[in-house]
C-alpha positions as CSV (number, residue, x, y, z in Angstrom):
1,M,0.0,0.0,0.0
2,Q,2.7,2.5,-1.0
3,Q,1.7,5.9,-1.9
4,H,1.3,6.6,-5.6
5,Y,-0.5,9.1,-7.7
6,K,-3.9,8.3,-9.1
7,Y,-3.2,10.2,-12.3
8,N,0.2,10.9,-13.8
9,G,0.3,13.1,-17.0
10,L,-0.7,16.4,-18.5
11,L,-4.1,17.8,-19.2
12,N,-4.7,20.4,-22.0
13,I,-7.2,22.6,-20.2
14,Y,-9.3,25.4,-21.8
15,K,-9.2,28.1,-19.1
16,E,-12.3,30.2,-19.1
17,A,-12.3,33.9,-18.5
18,G,-12.8,34.9,-14.8
19,W,-10.6,32.1,-13.4
20,T,-7.1,32.4,-12.3
21,S,-4.7,29.6,-13.2
22,M,-4.5,28.6,-9.6
23,D,-8.4,28.5,-9.5
24,V,-8.2,25.9,-12.3
25,C,-5.7,23.8,-10.3
26,A,-7.8,24.0,-7.1
27,R,-10.9,22.9,-9.0
28,L,-9.2,20.0,-10.7
29,R,-7.7,18.9,-7.4
30,S,-11.2,18.7,-6.0
31,V,-12.6,16.9,-9.0
32,L,-9.8,14.4,-9.4
33,H,-8.9,13.9,-5.7
34,V,-5.2,14.4,-6.4
35,K,-2.6,16.2,-4.3
36,K,0.2,17.0,-6.7
37,I,-0.9,19.4,-9.4
38,G,0.6,22.4,-11.2
39,H,0.3,24.5,-14.3
40,A,2.6,25.8,-17.0
41,G,2.4,29.4,-18.2
42,T,0.1,31.6,-16.1
43,L,-2.9,33.1,-17.7
44,D,-4.5,36.3,-16.3
45,P,-8.1,36.1,-15.1
46,M,-9.5,38.0,-18.1
47,A,-7.6,35.7,-20.5
48,E,-8.8,32.3,-21.7
49,G,-7.5,29.4,-23.7
50,V,-4.8,26.8,-23.4
51,L,-3.5,26.0,-19.9
52,P,-1.3,22.9,-19.6
53,V,-1.9,21.3,-16.2
54,A,0.3,18.6,-14.7
55,L,-0.9,15.8,-12.4
56,G,1.2,13.6,-10.2
57,R,4.7,12.7,-11.5
58,A,4.3,15.0,-14.5
59,T,4.6,18.0,-12.1
60,K,8.4,17.3,-12.0
61,S,8.8,18.4,-15.6
62,I,6.0,21.0,-15.9
63,D,8.4,23.9,-16.3
64,S,9.8,22.4,-19.6
65,V,6.2,22.3,-21.0
66,G,6.0,26.1,-21.0
67,E,9.3,26.5,-22.9
68,G,7.7,25.9,-26.3
69,I,6.3,28.5,-28.7
70,K,3.2,30.3,-27.4
71,E,0.5,31.7,-29.7
72,Y,-2.2,34.2,-28.8
73,R,-5.0,36.0,-30.4
74,A,-5.2,39.5,-28.8
75,G,-7.3,42.6,-28.9
76,M,-5.6,45.9,-28.5
77,L,-7.4,49.2,-27.6
78,L,-5.5,52.3,-28.7
79,G,-5.7,55.6,-26.8
80,K,-6.1,54.2,-23.3
81,E,-3.4,53.3,-20.7
82,T,-4.2,51.5,-17.4
83,D,-2.2,50.4,-14.3
84,T,-2.7,46.7,-15.2
85,E,-2.0,47.3,-18.9
86,D,-5.4,45.8,-19.8
87,V,-9.0,47.1,-19.8
88,T,-9.6,45.7,-16.3
89,G,-7.3,48.2,-14.6
90,T,-7.6,51.8,-13.5
91,V,-7.2,54.3,-16.4
92,T,-4.1,56.3,-16.0
93,R,-4.1,58.2,-19.4
94,T,-6.3,58.6,-22.4
95,H,-5.7,59.9,-25.9
96,E,-8.2,62.2,-27.6
97,G,-6.9,61.9,-31.1
98,P,-6.4,62.1,-34.0
99,W,-5.7,58.4,-34.4
100,P,-2.6,57.2,-36.2
101,S,-3.2,56.0,-39.7
102,E,-3.8,52.2,-40.3
103,E,-0.5,52.2,-42.2
104,A,1.3,53.7,-39.2
105,V,-0.4,51.2,-36.8
106,R,0.6,48.3,-39.0
107,E,4.2,49.5,-39.3
108,A,4.4,49.9,-35.5
109,V,3.0,46.5,-34.8
110,M,5.2,44.7,-37.2
111,S,8.3,46.5,-35.9
112,F,8.2,44.3,-32.8
113,V,8.8,41.1,-34.8
114,G,12.2,39.8,-33.6
115,G,13.9,40.1,-30.2
116,Y,13.4,43.1,-27.9
117,D,13.8,44.0,-24.2
118,Q,10.4,44.0,-22.5
119,L,9.6,45.6,-19.1
120,S,7.3,43.3,-17.1
121,P,4.0,44.9,-15.9
122,M,3.7,45.7,-12.2
123,Y,0.6,43.6,-12.0
124,S,2.3,40.2,-12.7
125,A,3.6,37.2,-10.9
126,R,7.2,37.9,-11.7
127,K,9.3,38.2,-8.5
128,V,11.5,41.0,-7.3
129,N,13.5,40.4,-4.1
130,G,11.4,37.2,-3.5
131,K,8.1,39.0,-3.7
132,K,5.6,39.0,-6.6
133,L,5.2,42.2,-8.4
134,Y,1.4,42.3,-8.0
135,E,1.9,42.3,-4.2
136,Y,3.9,45.5,-4.5
137,A,1.4,47.0,-6.9
138,R,-1.6,46.2,-4.6
139,A,0.3,48.0,-1.8
140,G,0.8,51.0,-4.0
141,I,4.5,50.5,-4.3
142,E,6.3,51.0,-7.6
143,V,9.6,48.9,-7.7
144,E,12.4,49.0,-10.2
145,R,12.2,46.2,-12.7
146,K,14.8,45.0,-15.1
147,T,13.8,44.4,-18.7
148,R,13.9,40.9,-20.1
149,S,14.8,39.8,-23.6
150,V,11.8,38.2,-25.4
151,S,11.2,37.1,-28.9
152,I,8.3,37.9,-31.2
153,Y,8.4,35.2,-33.9
154,S,5.5,36.5,-36.0
155,I,2.5,38.9,-35.9
156,E,-0.5,38.8,-38.1
157,I,-3.0,41.6,-38.0
158,E,-6.4,40.1,-38.4
159,E,-8.7,43.1,-38.1
160,M,-8.3,46.9,-37.7
161,D,-11.2,49.2,-36.8
162,L,-9.4,52.0,-35.0
163,P,-9.0,52.3,-32.1
164,H,-9.5,48.5,-32.0
165,V,-6.8,46.2,-33.4
166,R,-6.9,42.4,-33.4
167,F,-3.8,40.4,-34.1
168,R,-2.3,36.9,-33.8
169,V,1.2,36.6,-32.3
170,Q,3.7,33.8,-31.8
171,C,6.3,34.5,-29.1
172,S,8.7,33.0,-26.6
173,Q,8.2,32.0,-23.0
174,G,8.0,35.0,-20.7
175,T,6.4,37.4,-23.1
176,Y,3.6,39.5,-21.7
177,I,1.1,40.4,-24.4
178,R,-0.3,43.2,-22.2
179,S,3.2,44.8,-22.2
180,L,3.5,44.3,-26.0
181,C,0.2,46.3,-26.4
182,R,1.6,48.9,-24.1
183,D,4.9,49.2,-26.0
184,I,3.1,49.4,-29.4
185,G,0.9,52.2,-28.0
186,E,4.0,54.0,-26.7
187,K,5.7,53.8,-30.1
188,L,2.6,55.2,-31.7
189,G,2.4,58.0,-29.1
190,C,-1.2,57.4,-28.3
191,G,-0.9,54.7,-25.6
192,A,-2.7,51.4,-25.7
193,C,-3.9,48.5,-23.5
194,M,-5.0,45.0,-24.1
195,E,-8.8,44.4,-24.3
196,S,-8.9,40.6,-24.9
197,L,-6.6,37.6,-25.0
198,V,-7.0,34.0,-26.0
199,R,-4.0,31.7,-25.9
200,T,-4.2,29.2,-28.7
201,Q,-1.0,27.3,-28.3
202,V,1.7,26.3,-25.7
203,G,4.3,24.1,-27.4
204,S,2.4,21.0,-28.6
205,F,-0.7,22.0,-26.7
206,R,-3.3,23.5,-29.1
207,I,-6.6,25.0,-28.5
208,E,-8.5,22.7,-30.8
209,D,-7.5,19.8,-28.5
210,A,-8.2,21.6,-25.2
211,V,-10.9,20.3,-22.7
212,R,-12.9,22.3,-20.2
213,I,-13.1,21.4,-16.5
214,S,-16.7,20.1,-17.1
215,D,-15.2,17.6,-19.6
216,V,-12.7,16.4,-17.0
217,Q,-15.5,16.1,-14.4
218,E,-17.5,13.9,-16.8
219,A,-14.5,11.8,-17.5
220,E,-13.8,11.3,-13.8
221,A,-17.4,10.1,-13.3
222,R,-16.9,7.6,-16.1
223,Q,-13.4,6.6,-14.9
224,R,-11.9,7.7,-18.2
225,V,-9.6,10.5,-17.2
226,D,-6.6,8.7,-18.7
227,A,-8.1,9.2,-22.1
228,L,-7.4,12.9,-21.7
229,L,-3.8,12.6,-20.4
230,R,-0.6,13.4,-22.3
231,V,3.1,13.1,-21.6
232,S,5.6,15.7,-22.7
233,A,8.8,14.0,-21.8
234,P,10.3,11.6,-24.5
235,T,9.2,8.1,-23.6
236,A,9.9,4.4,-24.1
237,I,6.6,2.6,-24.5
238,S,5.2,-0.8,-24.0
239,I,1.7,-1.4,-25.3
240,G,-0.8,-4.3,-24.5
241,K,-3.6,-5.6,-22.3
242,F,-1.2,-6.5,-19.4
243,D,-4.0,-8.2,-17.4
244,G,-2.5,-9.2,-14.0
245,T,1.0,-7.9,-14.9
246,H,2.3,-11.4,-14.4
247,I,6.0,-12.3,-14.5
248,G,6.0,-12.5,-18.3
249,H,4.9,-8.9,-18.4
250,Q,7.4,-8.0,-15.7
251,A,10.2,-9.4,-17.9
252,L,9.0,-7.1,-20.7
253,F,8.9,-4.1,-18.3
254,K,12.5,-4.9,-17.2
255,E,13.6,-4.6,-20.8
256,L,11.6,-1.4,-21.2
257,R,13.5,0.1,-18.2
258,R,16.8,-1.0,-19.8
259,T,15.9,0.7,-23.1
260,A,14.7,3.9,-21.3
261,E,17.9,4.1,-19.3
262,K,20.0,3.6,-22.4
263,H,18.3,6.4,-24.3
264,H,17.6,8.7,-21.3
265,L,13.8,8.3,-21.7
266,R,10.8,8.0,-19.4
267,T,9.0,4.6,-19.2
268,L,5.3,4.5,-20.2
269,V,3.0,1.5,-20.2
270,L,0.0,1.9,-22.4
271,I,-2.8,-0.5,-21.4
272,L,-5.7,-1.2,-23.8
273,K,-8.8,-2.1,-21.9
274,F,-11.3,-4.4,-23.6
275,G,-14.1,-4.3,-21.0
276,R,-13.8,-7.8,-19.5
277,A,-13.0,-8.6,-15.9
278,G,-9.4,-8.2,-15.0
279,V,-7.2,-9.9,-12.5
280,L,-6.3,-6.6,-10.8
281,S,-8.3,-3.5,-10.3
282,D,-7.2,-0.4,-12.3
283,E,-5.8,1.2,-9.2
284,D,-3.9,-2.0,-8.1
285,R,-2.5,-2.5,-11.6
286,K,-1.2,1.1,-11.7
287,Q,0.3,0.7,-8.2
288,K,2.0,-2.5,-9.2
289,L,3.5,-0.9,-12.3
290,Y,4.8,2.1,-10.3
291,D,6.3,-0.4,-7.8
292,L,8.1,-2.0,-10.7
293,G,9.7,1.3,-11.6
294,I,7.4,2.5,-14.4
295,D,7.1,6.3,-14.7
296,Y,3.7,6.5,-16.4
297,C,0.8,4.1,-16.7
298,I,-2.0,5.1,-19.1
299,E,-5.2,3.1,-19.5
300,L,-7.3,3.5,-22.6
301,E,-10.7,2.0,-23.3
302,F,-10.7,0.0,-26.6
303,T,-13.6,2.1,-28.0
304,E,-15.2,1.8,-31.4
305,E,-13.2,4.9,-32.4
306,M,-10.0,3.3,-31.4
307,K,-11.0,0.0,-33.1
308,N,-11.5,1.8,-36.4
309,M,-8.4,4.0,-36.1
310,S,-5.7,3.1,-38.7
311,A,-2.4,1.9,-37.5
312,L,-0.7,5.1,-38.9
313,D,-3.2,7.4,-37.0
314,F,-2.6,5.4,-33.8
315,L,1.1,5.9,-34.3
316,E,1.0,9.6,-35.1
317,K,-1.9,10.8,-32.9
318,I,-1.4,8.6,-29.8
319,L,2.0,7.0,-29.5
320,I,3.9,10.0,-30.8
321,G,1.4,12.9,-30.7
322,R,0.2,12.3,-27.1
323,F,2.9,10.3,-25.5
324,H,6.1,11.5,-27.3
325,M,7.3,8.0,-28.1
326,K,11.0,7.6,-28.9
327,A,11.3,3.8,-28.4
328,I,8.9,0.9,-28.3
329,V,9.5,-2.4,-26.4
330,A,6.9,-5.1,-27.1
331,G,6.3,-8.7,-27.8
332,K,6.9,-9.9,-31.4
333,D,3.1,-10.4,-31.7
334,V,2.4,-6.7,-31.0
335,S,-0.5,-5.2,-32.9
336,F,-2.7,-2.1,-32.9
337,G,-4.9,-0.2,-35.3
338,R,-7.6,-1.3,-37.6
339,G,-7.1,-4.9,-38.8
340,K,-4.2,-5.2,-36.3
341,A,-2.1,-3.5,-39.0
342,G,0.3,-2.0,-36.5
343,N,2.5,-5.1,-36.3
344,A,6.2,-5.7,-36.1
345,E,6.8,-5.0,-39.8
346,F,4.8,-1.8,-39.6
347,L,6.8,-0.5,-36.6
348,Y,10.2,-1.2,-38.3
349,E,9.0,0.3,-41.6
350,H,8.1,3.7,-39.9
351,A,10.9,3.9,-37.3
352,E,13.3,6.0,-39.2
353,K,10.7,8.5,-40.5
354,Y,9.2,9.1,-37.0
355,G,12.5,8.9,-35.1
356,Y,11.9,5.9,-32.7
357,T,13.7,2.6,-32.0
358,V,12.1,-0.8,-31.9
359,D,12.9,-3.7,-29.6
360,L,10.7,-6.7,-30.0
361,I,11.2,-9.7,-27.6
362,D,10.1,-13.3,-27.5
363,K,7.2,-14.5,-25.4
364,V,8.4,-15.6,-21.9
365,T,7.9,-19.1,-20.7
366,T,7.8,-20.5,-17.2
367,G,11.0,-22.4,-17.9
368,D,12.9,-19.2,-18.4
369,A,16.1,-19.4,-16.3
370,E,16.1,-15.7,-15.4
371,L,12.5,-15.8,-14.2
372,K,13.2,-18.8,-12.0
373,S,16.1,-17.0,-10.4
374,M,14.0,-13.8,-10.0
375,H,10.9,-15.4,-8.5
376,G,12.0,-18.9,-7.4
377,A,9.2,-20.3,-9.6
378,D,9.2,-24.1,-10.0
379,L,6.9,-24.3,-13.0
380,D,6.7,-26.4,-16.1
381,S,7.9,-24.8,-19.4
382,R,4.8,-23.2,-20.8
383,E,4.2,-19.8,-22.4
384,I,3.1,-17.4,-19.6
385,S,-0.2,-15.8,-20.3
386,S,-3.1,-14.1,-18.6
387,T,-5.2,-17.1,-19.5
388,M,-2.9,-19.3,-17.5
389,L,-3.1,-16.9,-14.6
390,R,-6.9,-16.8,-14.7
391,E,-7.1,-20.6,-14.7
392,C,-5.0,-20.8,-11.6
393,L,-7.2,-18.3,-9.8
394,K,-10.4,-20.0,-11.0
395,N,-9.1,-23.3,-9.6
396,G,-8.0,-21.8,-6.2
397,E,-4.4,-22.6,-7.0
398,M,-3.1,-19.6,-4.9
399,E,0.5,-20.7,-4.6
400,R,0.8,-21.2,-8.3
401,A,-0.9,-17.9,-9.0
402,A,1.6,-16.2,-6.7
403,E,4.4,-17.7,-8.7
404,L,2.9,-16.3,-11.9
405,L,2.2,-12.9,-10.4
406,G,5.6,-12.6,-8.6
407,A,3.6,-12.0,-5.4
408,P,0.4,-13.3,-3.8
409,F,-3.0,-12.4,-5.4
410,S,-4.5,-9.7,-3.2
411,L,-7.5,-7.4,-2.8
412,A,-7.6,-4.0,-1.2
413,G,-10.3,-1.9,0.2
414,T,-11.6,0.1,3.2
415,V,-13.0,-1.6,6.2
416,V,-16.8,-1.1,6.5
417,R,-19.3,-2.1,9.2
418,G,-21.0,-5.4,8.9
419,K,-24.0,-6.9,10.8
420,G,-21.9,-7.8,13.8
421,Y,-22.7,-11.5,13.9
422,A,-19.0,-12.5,13.8
423,T,-18.2,-10.5,16.9
424,S,-21.4,-10.7,18.9
425,R,-22.6,-14.3,18.2
426,M,-19.5,-16.1,16.8
427,Q,-16.6,-14.6,18.9
428,Y,-14.6,-14.2,15.7
429,P,-14.4,-10.5,14.9
430,T,-13.8,-9.7,11.3
431,M,-12.8,-6.8,9.1
432,N,-15.4,-6.4,6.4
433,I,-14.2,-5.2,2.9
434,E,-16.5,-4.7,-0.1
435,V,-15.2,-6.5,-3.2
436,P,-15.5,-5.1,-6.8
437,D,-17.7,-7.3,-9.0
438,D,-15.6,-6.6,-12.1
439,L,-12.5,-8.6,-11.3
440,T,-11.5,-12.2,-12.0
441,L,-11.7,-13.7,-8.5
442,P,-10.7,-17.0,-7.0
443,P,-13.5,-19.4,-5.8
444,F,-15.8,-18.2,-3.1
445,G,-14.6,-19.7,0.1
446,V,-12.2,-19.7,3.0
447,Y,-8.5,-18.8,2.7
448,A,-5.4,-18.4,4.8
449,V,-4.4,-14.7,4.3
450,R,-2.0,-12.0,5.3
451,A,-3.5,-8.6,5.8
452,E,-1.6,-5.3,5.6
453,I,-3.4,-2.6,7.5
454,R,-2.6,1.1,7.2
455,G,-1.8,2.4,10.7
456,S,-4.4,5.2,10.6
457,R,-6.6,7.0,8.1
458,I,-3.9,9.5,7.4
459,S,-0.7,7.6,8.2
460,T,1.3,5.7,5.5
461,D,2.6,3.3,8.2
462,V,1.5,-0.3,7.6
463,F,1.5,-3.3,9.8
464,A,0.9,-6.9,8.7
465,V,-1.0,-9.7,10.4
466,N,-1.8,-13.3,9.5
467,G,-5.4,-14.5,9.5
468,I,-8.3,-16.3,7.9
469,A,-10.8,-14.9,5.5
470,N,-14.0,-15.7,3.7
471,L,-14.6,-14.4,0.2
472,G,-18.2,-14.6,-1.0
473,E,-21.8,-13.9,-0.4
474,R,-22.2,-15.3,3.2
475,P,-25.2,-17.5,2.5
476,T,-25.5,-18.8,6.1
477,V,-25.8,-15.2,7.5
478,N,-27.7,-13.7,4.6
479,G,-30.0,-16.5,3.7
480,S,-30.6,-17.3,0.1
481,I,-27.9,-16.1,-2.4
482,E,-30.7,-14.9,-4.6
483,G,-31.5,-12.3,-2.0
484,G,-28.9,-10.1,-3.7
485,S,-26.4,-9.7,-0.8
486,R,-23.3,-7.6,-1.6
487,L,-20.0,-9.5,-2.2
488,R,-17.7,-9.2,0.8
489,L,-14.3,-10.3,2.1
490,E,-14.4,-11.0,5.8
491,V,-11.0,-11.2,7.5
492,H,-10.4,-12.5,11.0
493,A,-6.9,-11.5,12.2
494,F,-4.7,-13.7,14.4
495,G,-3.8,-11.1,17.0
496,E,-4.9,-7.8,18.3
497,I,-5.5,-5.1,15.7
498,G,-7.8,-2.6,17.4
499,D,-10.5,-0.6,15.7
500,C,-10.0,-0.8,11.9
501,Y,-13.2,0.9,10.6
502,G,-12.3,3.3,7.8
503,R,-8.8,2.0,7.5
504,E,-7.3,0.7,4.2
505,V,-6.4,-3.0,4.1
506,R,-4.7,-5.1,1.5
507,V,-5.4,-8.9,1.8
508,A,-3.1,-11.4,0.3
509,F,-4.6,-14.8,-0.5
510,L,-2.1,-17.5,0.4
511,K,-3.9,-20.8,0.5
512,F,-7.4,-22.0,-0.4
513,I,-8.9,-24.0,2.5
514,R,-12.5,-24.8,1.4
515,P,-15.4,-23.6,-0.8
516,E,-18.1,-21.3,0.6
517,R,-21.3,-23.2,1.5
518,K,-24.5,-22.6,3.4
519,F,-24.7,-24.2,6.9
520,E,-27.9,-25.1,8.8
521,D,-27.3,-22.4,11.3
522,L,-24.6,-20.2,12.9
523,D,-23.7,-22.9,15.4
524,A,-22.8,-25.3,12.5
525,L,-20.8,-22.6,10.9
526,M,-18.9,-21.9,14.1
527,R,-18.0,-25.6,14.5
528,E,-16.6,-25.7,11.0
529,I,-14.5,-22.6,11.6
530,R,-13.3,-23.9,15.0
531,E,-12.7,-27.5,14.1
532,H,-11.5,-27.2,10.4
533,D,-10.8,-23.7,9.0
534,L,-8.7,-22.3,11.9
535,P,-6.5,-25.4,12.3
536,E,-5.9,-25.6,8.5
537,A,-4.9,-21.9,8.4
538,E,-2.7,-22.2,11.6
539,A,-1.0,-25.3,10.1
540,Y,-0.3,-23.4,6.9
541,F,1.5,-20.5,8.8
542,R,3.4,-23.0,11.0
543,D,4.7,-24.8,7.9
544,N,5.5,-21.6,6.0
545,G,7.1,-19.5,8.6
């Protein structure tokens, strides 16, 4: 139960007018329930448009996102100057006319193409002596600022109806469009301020791909936020279903890490979800990948749109466009795109043009010497697959499943209150955990388990305890299974654990003891637990340390 980030990646947010950039981050933190969040390239409250937002691990490289070319569509009002250099501020000077000619305005605007030294506005987040300029401005203090060199790559005047001028500008990081309007007005001798601003591009983030906070909120409700995420750092990618992340997958991920280290890349595992029950929950699968040293884990639903996407579009728009792929490490049977055309031959064919390397490896078998040394597996030599893993779980072969997973199969959840029968009538207090119904589960029944319990609701400390658990629908307590009782995992710990309500618990299934069945009454169930289940579990822990 190590701490990890629920989402890792970048969102291309369309910031609406009236919001500060920090307002956007605060709202997204609430919607997505994430702690680490940041933005690249501040936008003033009156401005709107592209605002790259980083989640989780992506916050480490958020500064580099803002280093790309920025593009804006701006409105400039001639003849008026304000303290904020835009129309929201207090007017400090007005120009009565006559207005400069359109030719003079055009010449003045275009004269700023190239590099020039720009003085930052007092109402800005730039710091002087460790304090933001707008803090000085609000206190009525004018401080000396040094000019900064900025670059205007291009300006296109889109409309001129004096005193109003609309233009599109491409510029470098650190350029204030408000100050550009101020400087144009100063050159014309009539003064000017900015009256509108829409940012249309930050590096590879473009306005046509931006999503609003309401879109993110809807995606979170549908558990599809990953479909909106991007990664800006160059990556080495593995792509597949990766159900269970068994030791065959882990061998692939080890090669992925080697390739990433060799080429100084980030590792990214792209999981295609086909809607069927998985061995691990989405959250557990991500946690396992992060524990294995993967930087980014992105899960994409295999939608009709994706099913009908050509292999070339998938390569250009997703692997390269969204995830900045510079290397791919996959099995030799890799496939993506319509008709599974994105195969090994396709990847090699397009590698030079798109600037990535290809490393395709053989399927791993249980007889692989390196795997046996890594996991101590004593398995016959068969090709490792998710089907093999599901068969083991279905048959209750928990020891063999653990060998395939590289760790015991486990379920995690928060302890909830049950009916109290186990404590009040059976003298076997249990921790009750609700179980998702969309997972591939072992047989309903009784297991020897090890539970890892988080020390408190806010602590990351964890303590482990052996015990016995029942997975299923509790037919003896609940009556007929047809009654629709909720699937539960009930864990009785061997030892004092205190009050665990509301705490997070991960339960590892070590040995299958018996199937779940309905007893005549609670007394019969208690005899079975006392005379059979507990001795079996205790014997297992005695024999296995």
